[in-house]
Coordinates of C-alpha atoms in Angstrom, one line a residue:
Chain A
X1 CA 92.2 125.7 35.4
X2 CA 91.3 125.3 31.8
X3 CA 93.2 127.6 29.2
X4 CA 93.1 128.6 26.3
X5 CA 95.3 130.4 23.8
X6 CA 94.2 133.2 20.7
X7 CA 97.8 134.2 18.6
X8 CA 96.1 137.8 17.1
X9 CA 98.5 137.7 14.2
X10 CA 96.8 138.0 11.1
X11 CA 93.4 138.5 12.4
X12 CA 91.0 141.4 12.9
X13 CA 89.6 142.5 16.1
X14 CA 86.6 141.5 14.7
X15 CA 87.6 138.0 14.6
X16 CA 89.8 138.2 18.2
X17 CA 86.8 139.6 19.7
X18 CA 84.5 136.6 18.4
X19 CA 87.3 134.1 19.6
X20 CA 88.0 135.6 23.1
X21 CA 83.8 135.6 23.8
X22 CA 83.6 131.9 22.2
X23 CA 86.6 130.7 24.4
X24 CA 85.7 133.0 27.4
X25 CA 82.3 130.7 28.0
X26 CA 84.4 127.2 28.3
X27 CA 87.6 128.0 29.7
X28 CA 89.0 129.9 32.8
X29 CA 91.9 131.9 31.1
X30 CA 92.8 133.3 27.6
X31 CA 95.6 134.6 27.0
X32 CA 96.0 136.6 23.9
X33 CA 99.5 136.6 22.4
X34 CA 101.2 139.0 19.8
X35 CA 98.1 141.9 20.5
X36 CA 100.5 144.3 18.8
X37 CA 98.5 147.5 20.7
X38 CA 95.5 146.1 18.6
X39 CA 92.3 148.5 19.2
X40 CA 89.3 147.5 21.0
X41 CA 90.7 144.2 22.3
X42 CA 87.8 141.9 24.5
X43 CA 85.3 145.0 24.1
X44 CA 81.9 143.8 25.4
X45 CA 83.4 141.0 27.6
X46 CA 80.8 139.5 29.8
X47 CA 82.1 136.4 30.9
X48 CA 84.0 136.5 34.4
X49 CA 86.7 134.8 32.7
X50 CA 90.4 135.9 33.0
X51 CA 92.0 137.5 29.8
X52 CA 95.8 137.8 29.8
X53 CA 97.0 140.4 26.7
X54 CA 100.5 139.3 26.6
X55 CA 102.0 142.7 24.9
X56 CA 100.4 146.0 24.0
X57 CA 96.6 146.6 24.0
X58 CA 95.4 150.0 21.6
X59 CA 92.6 152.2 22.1
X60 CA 89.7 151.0 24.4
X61 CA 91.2 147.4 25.6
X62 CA 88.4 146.1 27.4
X63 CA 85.6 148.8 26.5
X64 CA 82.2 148.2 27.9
X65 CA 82.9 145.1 30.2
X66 CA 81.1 143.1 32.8
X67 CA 83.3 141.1 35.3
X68 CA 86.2 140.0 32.9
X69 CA 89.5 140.4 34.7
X70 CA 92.0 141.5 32.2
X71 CA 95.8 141.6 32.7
X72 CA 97.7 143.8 30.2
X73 CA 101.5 143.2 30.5
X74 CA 102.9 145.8 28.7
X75 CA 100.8 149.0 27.8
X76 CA 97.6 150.4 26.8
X77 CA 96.6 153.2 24.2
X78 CA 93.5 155.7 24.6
X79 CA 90.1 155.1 27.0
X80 CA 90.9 151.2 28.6
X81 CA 88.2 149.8 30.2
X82 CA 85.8 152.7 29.0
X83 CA 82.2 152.4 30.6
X84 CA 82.9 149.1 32.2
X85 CA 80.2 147.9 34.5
X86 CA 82.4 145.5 36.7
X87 CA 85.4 143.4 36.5
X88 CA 89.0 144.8 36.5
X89 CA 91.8 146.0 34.2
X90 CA 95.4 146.0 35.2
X91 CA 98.1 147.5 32.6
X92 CA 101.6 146.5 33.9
X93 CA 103.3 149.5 31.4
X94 CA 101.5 152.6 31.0
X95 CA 98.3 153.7 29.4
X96 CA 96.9 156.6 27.4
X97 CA 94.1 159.4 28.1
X98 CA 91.0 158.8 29.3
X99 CA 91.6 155.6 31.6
X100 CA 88.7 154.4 32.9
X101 CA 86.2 157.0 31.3
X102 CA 83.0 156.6 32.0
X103 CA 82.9 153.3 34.3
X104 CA 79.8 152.2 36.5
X105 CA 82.2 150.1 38.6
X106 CA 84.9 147.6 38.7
X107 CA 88.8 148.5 39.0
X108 CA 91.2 149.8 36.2
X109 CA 95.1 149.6 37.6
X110 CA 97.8 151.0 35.5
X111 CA 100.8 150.7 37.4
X112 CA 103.1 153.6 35.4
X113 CA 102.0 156.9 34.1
X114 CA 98.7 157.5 32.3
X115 CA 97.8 160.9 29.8
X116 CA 95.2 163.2 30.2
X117 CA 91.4 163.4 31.6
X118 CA 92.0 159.8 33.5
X119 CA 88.6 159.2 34.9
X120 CA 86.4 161.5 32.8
X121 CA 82.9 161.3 33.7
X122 CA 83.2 157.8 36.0
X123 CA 80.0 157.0 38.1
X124 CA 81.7 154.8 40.5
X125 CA 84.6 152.1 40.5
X126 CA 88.1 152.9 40.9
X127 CA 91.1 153.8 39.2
X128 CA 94.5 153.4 40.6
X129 CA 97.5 155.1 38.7
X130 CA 101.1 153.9 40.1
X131 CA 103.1 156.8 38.5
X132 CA 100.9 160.1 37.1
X133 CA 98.4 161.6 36.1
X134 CA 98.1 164.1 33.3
X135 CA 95.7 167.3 32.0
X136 CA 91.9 167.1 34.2
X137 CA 92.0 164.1 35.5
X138 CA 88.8 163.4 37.2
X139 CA 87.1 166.0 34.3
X140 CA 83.5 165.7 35.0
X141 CA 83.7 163.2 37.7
X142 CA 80.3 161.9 39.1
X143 CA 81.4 159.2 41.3
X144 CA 84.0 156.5 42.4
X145 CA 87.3 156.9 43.1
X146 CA 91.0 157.5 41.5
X147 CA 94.2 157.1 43.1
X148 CA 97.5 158.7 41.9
X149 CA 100.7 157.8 43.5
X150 CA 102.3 159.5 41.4
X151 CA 102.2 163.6 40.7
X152 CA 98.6 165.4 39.2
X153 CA 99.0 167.7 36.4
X154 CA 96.6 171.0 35.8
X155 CA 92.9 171.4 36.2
X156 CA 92.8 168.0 38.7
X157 CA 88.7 167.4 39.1
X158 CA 87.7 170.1 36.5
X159 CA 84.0 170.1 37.2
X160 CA 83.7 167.3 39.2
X161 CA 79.8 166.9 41.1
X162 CA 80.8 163.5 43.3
X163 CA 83.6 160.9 44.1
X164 CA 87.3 161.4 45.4
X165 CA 90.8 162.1 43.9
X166 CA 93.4 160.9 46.2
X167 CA 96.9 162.1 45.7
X168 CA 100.2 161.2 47.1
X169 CA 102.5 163.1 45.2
X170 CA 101.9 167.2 43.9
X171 CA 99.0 168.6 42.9
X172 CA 99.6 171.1 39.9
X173 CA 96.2 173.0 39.8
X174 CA 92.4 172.0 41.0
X175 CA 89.7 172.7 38.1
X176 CA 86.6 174.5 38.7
X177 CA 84.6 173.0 41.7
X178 CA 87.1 170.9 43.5
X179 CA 89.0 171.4 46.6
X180 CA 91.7 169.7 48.5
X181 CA 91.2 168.2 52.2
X182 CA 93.3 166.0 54.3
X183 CA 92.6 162.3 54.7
X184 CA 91.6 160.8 58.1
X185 CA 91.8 158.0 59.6
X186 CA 89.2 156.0 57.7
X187 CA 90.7 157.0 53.8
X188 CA 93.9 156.2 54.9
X189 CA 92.2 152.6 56.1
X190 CA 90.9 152.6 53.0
X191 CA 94.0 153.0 50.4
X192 CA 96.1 150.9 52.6
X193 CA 93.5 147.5 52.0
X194 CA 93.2 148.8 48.5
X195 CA 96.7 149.5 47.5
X196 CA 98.2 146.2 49.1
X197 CA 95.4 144.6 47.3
X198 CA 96.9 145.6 44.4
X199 CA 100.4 144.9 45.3
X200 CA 101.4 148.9 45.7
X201 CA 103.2 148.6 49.2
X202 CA 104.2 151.7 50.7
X203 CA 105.5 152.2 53.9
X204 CA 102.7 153.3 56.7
X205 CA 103.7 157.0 57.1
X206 CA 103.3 157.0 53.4
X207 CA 99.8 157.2 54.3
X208 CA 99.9 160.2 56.0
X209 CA 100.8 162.3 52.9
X210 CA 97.9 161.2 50.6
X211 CA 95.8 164.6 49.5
X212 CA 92.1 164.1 49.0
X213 CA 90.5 166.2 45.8
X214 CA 86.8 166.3 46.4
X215 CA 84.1 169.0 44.7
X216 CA 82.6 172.0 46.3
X217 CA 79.3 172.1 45.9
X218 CA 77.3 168.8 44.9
X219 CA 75.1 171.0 42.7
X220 CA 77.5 173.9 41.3
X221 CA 75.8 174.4 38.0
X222 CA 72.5 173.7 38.5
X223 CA 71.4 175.3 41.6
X224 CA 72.4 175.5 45.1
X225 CA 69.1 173.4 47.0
X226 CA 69.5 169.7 48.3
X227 CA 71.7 167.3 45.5
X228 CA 68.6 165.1 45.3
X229 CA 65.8 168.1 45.2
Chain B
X1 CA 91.9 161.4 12.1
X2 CA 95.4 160.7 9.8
X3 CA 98.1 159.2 11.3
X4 CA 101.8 160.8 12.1
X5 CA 105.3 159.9 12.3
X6 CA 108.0 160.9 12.7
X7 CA 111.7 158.7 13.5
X8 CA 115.5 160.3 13.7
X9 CA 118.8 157.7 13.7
X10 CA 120.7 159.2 16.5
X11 CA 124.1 158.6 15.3
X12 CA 123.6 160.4 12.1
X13 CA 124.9 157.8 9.6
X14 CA 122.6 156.5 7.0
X15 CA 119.8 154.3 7.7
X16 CA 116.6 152.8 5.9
X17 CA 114.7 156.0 6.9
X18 CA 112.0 155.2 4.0
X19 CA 111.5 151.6 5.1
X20 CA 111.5 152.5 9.0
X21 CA 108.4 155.0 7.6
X22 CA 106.4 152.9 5.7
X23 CA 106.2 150.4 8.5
X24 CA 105.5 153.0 10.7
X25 CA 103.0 154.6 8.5
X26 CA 101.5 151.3 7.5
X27 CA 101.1 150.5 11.3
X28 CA 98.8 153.5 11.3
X29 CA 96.8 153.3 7.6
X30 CA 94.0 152.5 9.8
X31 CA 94.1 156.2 10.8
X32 CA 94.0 157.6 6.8
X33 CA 93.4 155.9 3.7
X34 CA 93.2 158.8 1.4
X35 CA 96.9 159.8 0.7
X36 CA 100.2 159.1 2.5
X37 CA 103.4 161.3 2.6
X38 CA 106.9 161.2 3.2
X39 CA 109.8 163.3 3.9
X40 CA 113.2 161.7 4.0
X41 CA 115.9 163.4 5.1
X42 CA 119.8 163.2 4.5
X43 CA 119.9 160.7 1.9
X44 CA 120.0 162.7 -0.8
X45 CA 123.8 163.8 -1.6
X46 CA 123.2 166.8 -3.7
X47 CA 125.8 169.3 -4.6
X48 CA 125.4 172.5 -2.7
X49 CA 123.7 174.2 -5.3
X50 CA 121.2 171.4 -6.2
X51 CA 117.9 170.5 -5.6
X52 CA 115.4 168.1 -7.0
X53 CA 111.8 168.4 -8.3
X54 CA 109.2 166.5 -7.8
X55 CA 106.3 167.7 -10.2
X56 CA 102.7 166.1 -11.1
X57 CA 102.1 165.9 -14.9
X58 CA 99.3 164.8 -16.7
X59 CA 99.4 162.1 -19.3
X60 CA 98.7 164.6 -22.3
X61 CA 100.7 164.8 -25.5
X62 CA 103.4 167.7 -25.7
X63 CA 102.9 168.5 -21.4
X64 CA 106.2 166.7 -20.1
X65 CA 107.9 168.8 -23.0
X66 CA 106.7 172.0 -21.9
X67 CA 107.8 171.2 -18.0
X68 CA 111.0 170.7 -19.5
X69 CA 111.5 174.0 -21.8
X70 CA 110.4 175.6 -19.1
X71 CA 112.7 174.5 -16.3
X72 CA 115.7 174.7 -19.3
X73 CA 115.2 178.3 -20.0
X74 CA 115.9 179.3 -16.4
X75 CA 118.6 176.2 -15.4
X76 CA 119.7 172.9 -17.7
X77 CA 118.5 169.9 -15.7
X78 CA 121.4 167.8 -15.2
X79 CA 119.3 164.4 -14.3
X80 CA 116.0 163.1 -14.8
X81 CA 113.4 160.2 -13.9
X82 CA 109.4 159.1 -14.5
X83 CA 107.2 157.6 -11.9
X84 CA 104.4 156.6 -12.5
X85 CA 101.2 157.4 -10.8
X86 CA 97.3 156.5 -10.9
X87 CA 94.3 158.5 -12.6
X88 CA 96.6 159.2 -15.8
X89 CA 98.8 161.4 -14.1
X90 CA 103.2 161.0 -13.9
X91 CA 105.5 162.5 -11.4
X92 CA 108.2 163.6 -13.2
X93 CA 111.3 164.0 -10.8
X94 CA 114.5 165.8 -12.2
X95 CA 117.7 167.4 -10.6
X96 CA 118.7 171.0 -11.4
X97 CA 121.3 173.7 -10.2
X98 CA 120.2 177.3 -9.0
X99 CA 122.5 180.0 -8.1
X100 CA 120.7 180.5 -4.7
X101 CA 118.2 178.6 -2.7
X102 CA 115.9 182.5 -3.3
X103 CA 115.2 181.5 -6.9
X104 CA 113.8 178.0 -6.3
X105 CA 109.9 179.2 -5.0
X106 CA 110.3 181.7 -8.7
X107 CA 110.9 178.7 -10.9
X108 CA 108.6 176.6 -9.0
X109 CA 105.7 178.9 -9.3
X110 CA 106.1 179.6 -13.3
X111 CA 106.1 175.6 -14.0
X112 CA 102.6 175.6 -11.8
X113 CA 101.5 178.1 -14.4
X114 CA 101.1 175.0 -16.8
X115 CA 98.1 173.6 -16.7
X116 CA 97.7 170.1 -15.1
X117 CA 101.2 170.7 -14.0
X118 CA 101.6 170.9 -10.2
X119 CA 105.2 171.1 -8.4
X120 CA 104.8 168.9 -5.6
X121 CA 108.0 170.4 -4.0
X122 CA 111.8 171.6 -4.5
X123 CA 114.5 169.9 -1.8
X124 CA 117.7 170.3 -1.1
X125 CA 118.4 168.1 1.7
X126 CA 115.2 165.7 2.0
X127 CA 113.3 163.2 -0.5
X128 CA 109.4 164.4 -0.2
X129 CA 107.4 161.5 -1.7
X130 CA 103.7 161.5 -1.2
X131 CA 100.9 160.5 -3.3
X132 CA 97.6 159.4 -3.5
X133 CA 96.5 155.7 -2.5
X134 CA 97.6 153.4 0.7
X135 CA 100.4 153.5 2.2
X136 CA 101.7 150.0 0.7
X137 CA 101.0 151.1 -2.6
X138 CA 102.6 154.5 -2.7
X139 CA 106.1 152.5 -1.2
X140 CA 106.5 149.8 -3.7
X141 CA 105.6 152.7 -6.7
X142 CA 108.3 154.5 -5.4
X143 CA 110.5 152.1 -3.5
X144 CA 110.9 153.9 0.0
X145 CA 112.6 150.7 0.9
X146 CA 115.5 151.8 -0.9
X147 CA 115.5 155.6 0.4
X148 CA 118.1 156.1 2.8
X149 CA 118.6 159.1 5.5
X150 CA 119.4 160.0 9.1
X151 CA 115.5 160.8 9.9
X152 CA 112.1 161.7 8.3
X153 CA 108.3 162.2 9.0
X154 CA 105.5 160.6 7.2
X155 CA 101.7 161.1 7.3
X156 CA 98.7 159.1 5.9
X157 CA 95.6 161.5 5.5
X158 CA 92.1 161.0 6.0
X159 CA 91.0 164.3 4.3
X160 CA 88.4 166.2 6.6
X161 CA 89.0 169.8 5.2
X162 CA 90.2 169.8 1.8
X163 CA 90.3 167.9 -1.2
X164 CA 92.3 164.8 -2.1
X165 CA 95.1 165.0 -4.5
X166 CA 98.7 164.7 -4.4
X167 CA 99.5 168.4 -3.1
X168 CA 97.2 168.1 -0.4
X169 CA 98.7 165.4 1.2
X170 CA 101.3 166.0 3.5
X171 CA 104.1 166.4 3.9
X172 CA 103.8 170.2 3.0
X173 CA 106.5 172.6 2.7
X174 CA 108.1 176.0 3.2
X175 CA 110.1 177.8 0.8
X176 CA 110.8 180.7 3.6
X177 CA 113.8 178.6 4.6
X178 CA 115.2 175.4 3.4
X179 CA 113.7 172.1 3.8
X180 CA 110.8 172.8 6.5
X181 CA 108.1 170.2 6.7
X182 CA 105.2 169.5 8.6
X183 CA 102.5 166.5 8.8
X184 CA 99.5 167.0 10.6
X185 CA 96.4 165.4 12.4
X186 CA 94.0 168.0 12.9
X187 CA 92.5 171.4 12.4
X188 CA 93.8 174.8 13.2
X189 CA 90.8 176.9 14.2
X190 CA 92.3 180.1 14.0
X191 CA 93.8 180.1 10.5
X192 CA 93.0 183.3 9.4
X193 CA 94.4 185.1 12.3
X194 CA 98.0 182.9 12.1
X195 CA 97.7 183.8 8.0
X196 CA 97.2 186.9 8.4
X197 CA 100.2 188.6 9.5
X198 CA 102.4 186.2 7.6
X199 CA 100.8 187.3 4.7
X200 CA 102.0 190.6 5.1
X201 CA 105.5 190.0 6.2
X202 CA 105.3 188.5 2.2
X203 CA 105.3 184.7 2.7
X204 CA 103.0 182.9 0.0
X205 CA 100.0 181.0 0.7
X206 CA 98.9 178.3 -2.1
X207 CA 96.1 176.9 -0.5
X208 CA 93.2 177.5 2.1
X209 CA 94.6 174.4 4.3
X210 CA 95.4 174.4 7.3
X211 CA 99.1 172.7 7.3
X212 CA 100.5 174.6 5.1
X213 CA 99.8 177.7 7.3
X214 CA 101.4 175.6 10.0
X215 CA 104.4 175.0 8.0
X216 CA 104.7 178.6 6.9
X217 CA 104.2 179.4 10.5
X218 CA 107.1 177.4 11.5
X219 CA 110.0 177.9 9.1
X220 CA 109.1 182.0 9.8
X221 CA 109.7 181.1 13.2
X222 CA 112.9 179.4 12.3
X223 CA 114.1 181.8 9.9
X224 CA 114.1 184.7 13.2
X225 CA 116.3 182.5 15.2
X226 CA 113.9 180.2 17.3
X227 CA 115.2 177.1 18.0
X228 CA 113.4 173.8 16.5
X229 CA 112.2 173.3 20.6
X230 CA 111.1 177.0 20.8
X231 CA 109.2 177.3 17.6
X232 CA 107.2 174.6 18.3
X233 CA 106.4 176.0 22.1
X234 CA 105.7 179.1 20.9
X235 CA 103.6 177.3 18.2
X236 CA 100.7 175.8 20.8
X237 CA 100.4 179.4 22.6
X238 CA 99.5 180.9 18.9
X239 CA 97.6 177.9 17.8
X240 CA 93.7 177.1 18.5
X241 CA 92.3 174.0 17.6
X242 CA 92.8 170.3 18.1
X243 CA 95.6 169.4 16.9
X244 CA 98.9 167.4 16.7
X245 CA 101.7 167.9 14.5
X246 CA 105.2 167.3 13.8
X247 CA 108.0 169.2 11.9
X248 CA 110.9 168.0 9.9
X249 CA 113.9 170.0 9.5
X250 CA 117.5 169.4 7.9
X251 CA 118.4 168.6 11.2
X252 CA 115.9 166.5 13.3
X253 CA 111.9 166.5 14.3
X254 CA 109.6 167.6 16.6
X255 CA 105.9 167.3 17.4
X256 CA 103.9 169.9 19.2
X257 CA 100.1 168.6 20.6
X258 CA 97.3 171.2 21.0
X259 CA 96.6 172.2 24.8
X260 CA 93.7 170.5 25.6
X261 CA 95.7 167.2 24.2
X262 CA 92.8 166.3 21.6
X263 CA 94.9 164.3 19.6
X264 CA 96.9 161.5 19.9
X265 CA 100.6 161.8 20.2
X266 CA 103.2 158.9 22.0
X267 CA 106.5 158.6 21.4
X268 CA 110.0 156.3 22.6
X269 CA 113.8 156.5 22.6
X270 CA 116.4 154.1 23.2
X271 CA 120.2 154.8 22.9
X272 CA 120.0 154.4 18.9
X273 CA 116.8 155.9 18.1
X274 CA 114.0 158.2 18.6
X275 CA 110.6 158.0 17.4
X276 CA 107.3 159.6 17.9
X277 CA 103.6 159.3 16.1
X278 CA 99.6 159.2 16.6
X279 CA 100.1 155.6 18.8
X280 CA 102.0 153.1 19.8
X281 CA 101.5 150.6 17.8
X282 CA 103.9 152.3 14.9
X283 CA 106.9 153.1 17.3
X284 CA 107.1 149.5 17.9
X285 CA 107.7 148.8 14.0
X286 CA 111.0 150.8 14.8
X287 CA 112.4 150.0 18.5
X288 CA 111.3 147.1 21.0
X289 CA 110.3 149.0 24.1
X290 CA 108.1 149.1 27.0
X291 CA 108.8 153.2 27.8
X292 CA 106.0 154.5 25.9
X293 CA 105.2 158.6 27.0
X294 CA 102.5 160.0 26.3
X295 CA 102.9 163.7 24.9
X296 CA 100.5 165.6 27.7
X297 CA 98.4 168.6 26.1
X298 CA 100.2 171.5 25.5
X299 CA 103.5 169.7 25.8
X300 CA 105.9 169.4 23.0
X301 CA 109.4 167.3 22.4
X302 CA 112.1 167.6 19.6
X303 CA 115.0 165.6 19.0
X304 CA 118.0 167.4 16.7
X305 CA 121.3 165.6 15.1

């Protein structure tokens, strides 16, 4: 494995942005060191190359990418991985509001608690949060899938058209257009592959006490004939 | 946007309250590059009695005279210093005596009657310093590094609503009860309607902006009793608007975030200190942690000595 090493002291994230894309096309890791929750860290990061922030990343940390695997270890600020196409963003601390806004796919992991509106208008990917969630997570929701092991604060899936919350812990209060349902037998497949994926191990009954936040009506604002009509 | 801060020493000895701020506050100049503030509390040793002025003269012949005759006729000031400023202006900074905390607003308004004389504020127990510039440059004109206390709240402004000059950067303050002060990132929406009744209970306004209604709103709170935890929860059920803000009083701080959590707010504690502002990145300049919380909308956390 070739690696490569950026020290962010001193620099703009201008000029760490320009060095993590020139050393993402010839090397297999970069690892960033002293980030000092520096905004916008590897936004626009296409290269499937393997970024490792060693510290605290600042508002949108891997914004915009396509198939970058980034590995925060300490915490994140406001909106990671915001409209990312593919790839995956793992915070090993905990991260601010609006995790994982707007993404078209890939996985966002943040293995403590994360602030409000987690998931805000996502089209599809995932989101896994290891402790909880805060104020409308899933706000807007058209797709993909969050997981909370942790407790969901007020308004959970405020306006949400498509996708699924899953939630092992409380629910405070669903937002307009979402209801709660019990998993079956195939979600429960589903998290377990997911979650040991991701190094979450919880024992099997565990399973049993996952929630499932999903909306009411596919078209509750804009008329009540077929979702595709 | 600005950028907030606020940091208390738990064990209420003296600390470098003005350096741990401007490394906070520098951490976050990205956030504000307009004006930066600071309130720094418990460092100041007064007598009882005392209080110091901070006041914003001109650079014209005969002014700095006046300010003096006038503060004279009503108290002799007992100690006196220049700073100086940019755009031809001084802050002249002097320590006088008053028979009750009740006649310092009185003073304070007839020196404002000078022209191109502003008070910037009257203390007791805190050291406001704020100007207008970058964060680096207001510390080294007035050496924060050297400004000692127990805790403090600092601000650096990026002016969306009113005009830049030294009064309207924040901190501001309340003369409704001692030593109140407030920095803020945001707008309060329903100003009129929080103004309003305060008005008429007799509390005076200076401005049209928003922080000092939040101030005034706080310290009249305060002066009924509340609690420092209680005014501020009673604060985001009054208050509309995005909003966060935190308060300084003689004994601790607390921040207060609006309800649909539209601004920024994080803060940390460790057994020696806690510390909260607009992000993470200026907590760090004061503790080394990993426990970052995130203040959820609506929420609101205090710390007092």
């Amino acid at each position: 494995m070739k690696e490569f090493e950026i020290d962010v002291n001193h620099k703009t994230p201008r000029e760490v942005n320009r060095a993590i894309k020139e050393a993402a096309t010839e090397y297999d890791r970069v690892t960033v060191k002293n980030p000092n929750a520096m905004h916008y860290l590897a936004a626009g990061l296409t290269e499937p190359v393997e970024l490792v922030i060693n510290g605290s990343a600042g508002y949108f940390v891997g914004t915009m990418i396509h198939g970058a695997k980034i590995h925060i270890t300490e915490n994140a600020g406001w909106f990671p991985a915001d409209n990312m196409t593919d790839g995956e963003v793992i915070v090993d601390g905990s991260a601010g509001d609006g995790v994982g806004q707007g993404i078209y796919g890939g996985t966002v992991v943040v293995r403590k608690d994360v602030g409000s509106r987690t998931g805000e208008i996502m089209k599809n990917g995932t989101i896994i949060v290891g402790g909880s969630s805060g104020f409308m997570s899933g706000l807007f929701m058209m797709g993909g899938r969050i997981v909370v092991l942790g407790d969901i604060s007020e308004d959970a899936g405020e306006s949400i058209i498509r996708g699924v919350i899953y939630v092992l812990g409380n629910i405070k209060s669903l937002g307009k257009n979402a209801k709660v349902k019990k998993v079956n037998e195939e979600d429960k497949k589903e998290l377990k592959e997911l979650l040991t994926k991701y190094e979450f191990d919880l024992e099997d009954e565990k399973y049993d006490d996952f929630k499932k936040i999903v909306p009411r009506s596919k078209r509750p604002f804009y008329g009540k004939k077929s979702e595709e009509g | 946007m600005c950028g907030i801060a606020g940091v208390v020493f738990k064990d209420k000895k003296l600390h470098p309250v003005g350096d741990a701020l401007t490394k906070m506050l520098d951490a976050l100049q990205h956030r504000g590059p307009d004006s930066a503030g600071f309130a720094i509390y418990g460092g100041l040793g007064l007598e009882e009695n005392e209080y110091l002025l901070n006041i914003e003269v001109k650079e014209k012949p005969g002014l700095l005279e006046a300010v003096k005759s006038t503060v004279n006729t009503v108290t002799p000031i007992k100690s006196e210093e220049i700073i100086p400023s940019v755009e031809n202006y001084i802050i002249y900074r002097c320590k006088i005596a008053l028979k009750s905390f009740g006649a310092l607003k009185p003073l304070i308004m007839e020196i404002d009657k000078i022209e191109d004389v502003m008070v910037l504020n009257g203390a007791h127990s805190f050291e406001m310093i704020k100007d207008v510039g970058l964060v680096k440059d207001i510390a080294a004109r007035y050496d924060t590094s050297s400004k000692m206390g127990t805790h403090g709240i600092g601000h650096t402004r990026f002016s969306t609503e009113s005009i830049v000059d030294r009064y309207h950067a924040h901190p501001f303050q309340s003369y409704i009860i001692p030593d109140i002060t407030v920095v803020h990132n945001g707008q309060i929406t329903n100003y009129w309607k929080i103004r309003d009744p305060l008005e008429r209970k007799g509390h005076i306004f200076e401005t049209n902006n928003d922080t000092e209604c939040i101030v005034h709103y706080m310290a009249d709170k305060l002066s009924e009793g509340y609690k420092l935890e209680e005014a501020l929860e009673q604060s985001v059920k009054d208050m509309d608007g995005p909003f966060s803000y935190i308060v300084g009083t003689p004994n601790g701080v607390g921040i207060a975030k609006d309800q649909l959590g539209l601004r920024p707010g994080v803060m940390a504690e460790n057994d020696d200190v806690f510390a909260i502002a607009s992000e993470e990145v200026s907590l760090r300049e004061v503790m080394d942690t990993h426990n970052v919380e995130q203040i959820a909308p609506g929420e609101t956390r205090a710390y007092t000595i």
